[in-house]
């Protein structure tokens, strides 16, 4: 990465991962309370404690469901047109696994707001690991992307590493009854506890029938370079914030999804003479991909 971070913000989730119903609560209230998270009655309106209020705000911003805007010298939180409004219309209760994959993609590619999540999926290639292994490698990777004069708390760093594990796989060492509720993202199948060795975790690809190919297209379009209508399959597999990285995909599995997209007329693939290039066939945006998926589901 050419540009290094001049600061790193850790534990912004207050050690709470996304919980069932949290995002829905925030999204439902924001239209009437754009200053929701600065209100004294925010805890009462959301039905959670003060730290959880901060965590809900953090996750709304980090997933891209909401954004901060300056309105008459005040900062308000508004639902995003590109993502939040679409999900509000088609999946307001976050019941569709597709929606959860999209939220994951936005989190894991958010180097500024979710730095450790970004590093875990983009820079950590181990398939099987312990929490200690993960912390050691990510500590080195974090130092690589920071300016030399930037320091950070080792304790907060370890907390974020633990949060990553708890978000995608239940942490067997966690005995706190207040913090053992599974995140909805644990259903994505991206991280599991090892069945053979206690304290070990495994990065896994989602079940083939659980991951819609339009998630792949959504990622491709988010990474698409303006004015460029092609991308190499290798970049889709190993590039920064690529489908291969964010979804733990192997090349054969990625190719299967690409073939599905080709069959549906979204892309053309050229595998002759070792080119392995993908060309976008439709003038389509990431937002339209979301709408295509949800309206497709309505017709089934």
Coordinates of N, CA and C in Angstrom, one line a residue, residues 216-225 227-232 236 258 261 265-269 277-284 289:
X216 N -20.1 -11.4 -5.6 CA -18.8 -11.2 -6.3 C -18.9 -10.0 -7.2
X217 N -20.0 -9.9 -7.9 CA -20.1 -8.7 -8.8 C -20.1 -7.4 -8.1
X218 N -20.8 -7.4 -6.9 CA -20.8 -6.2 -6.1 C -19.4 -5.8 -5.7
X219 N -18.6 -6.7 -5.3 CA -17.2 -6.5 -4.9 C -16.4 -6.0 -6.1
X220 N -16.6 -6.6 -7.2 CA -15.8 -6.2 -8.4 C -16.1 -4.8 -8.8
X221 N -17.4 -4.4 -8.7 CA -17.8 -3.0 -9.1 C -17.3 -2.0 -8.1
X222 N -17.2 -2.4 -6.8 CA -16.7 -1.4 -5.8 C -15.2 -1.2 -6.1
X223 N -14.5 -2.2 -6.6 CA -13.1 -2.0 -6.9 C -12.8 -1.5 -8.3
X224 N -13.8 -1.4 -9.1 CA -13.6 -1.1 -10.5 C -12.9 0.3 -10.7
X225 N -11.9 0.3 -11.5 CA -11.2 1.5 -11.7 C -11.9 2.3 -12.8
X227 N -13.2 4.2 -15.8 CA -12.7 4.2 -17.2 C -12.1 2.9 -17.7
X228 N -11.9 1.9 -16.8 CA -11.4 0.6 -17.2 C -12.5 -0.4 -17.1
X229 N -12.6 -1.2 -18.2 CA -13.7 -2.1 -18.3 C -13.3 -3.6 -18.2
X230 N -12.1 -3.8 -17.7 CA -11.6 -5.2 -17.6 C -10.8 -5.3 -16.3
X231 N -10.6 -6.6 -15.8 CA -9.8 -6.8 -14.7 C -9.3 -8.3 -14.8
X232 N -8.1 -8.6 -14.3 CA -7.6 -9.9 -14.4 C -8.2 -10.8 -13.3
X236 N -8.8 -10.4 -9.1 CA -10.1 -10.7 -8.4 C -9.9 -11.7 -7.3
X258 N -17.7 -16.7 -11.4 CA -17.5 -15.9 -12.6 C -18.3 -16.5 -13.8
X261 N -21.8 -15.5 -13.5 CA -22.1 -14.1 -13.9 C -22.0 -14.0 -15.4
X265 N -25.0 -12.7 -18.2 CA -24.8 -11.6 -19.1 C -24.2 -10.4 -18.4
X266 N -23.6 -10.6 -17.2 CA -23.0 -9.4 -16.6 C -21.5 -9.2 -17.0
X267 N -20.8 -10.3 -17.4 CA -19.4 -10.2 -17.7 C -19.1 -11.1 -18.9
X268 N -18.0 -10.9 -19.5 CA -17.4 -11.8 -20.5 C -16.0 -12.2 -20.0
X269 N -15.7 -13.4 -20.2 CA -14.4 -14.0 -19.7 C -13.5 -14.4 -20.9
X277 N -8.8 -12.8 -18.3 CA -9.4 -11.5 -18.1 C -10.9 -11.5 -18.1
X278 N -11.4 -10.6 -17.2 CA -12.9 -10.4 -17.1 C -13.2 -9.1 -17.7
X279 N -14.3 -9.0 -18.5 CA -14.8 -7.7 -19.1 C -16.2 -7.5 -18.6
X280 N -16.5 -6.3 -18.2 CA -17.8 -5.9 -17.8 C -18.7 -5.7 -19.0
X281 N -19.8 -6.5 -19.1 CA -20.7 -6.4 -20.3 C -21.8 -5.3 -20.1
X282 N -22.2 -5.1 -18.9 CA -23.3 -4.2 -18.6 C -22.8 -2.9 -17.9
X283 N -23.4 -1.8 -18.3 CA -23.0 -0.5 -17.6 C -23.9 -0.5 -16.3
X284 N -23.3 -1.1 -15.3 CA -24.1 -1.3 -14.1 C -23.3 -0.9 -12.9
X289 N -26.7 -3.6 -8.7 CA -26.5 -5.1 -8.4 C -27.3 -5.5 -7.2

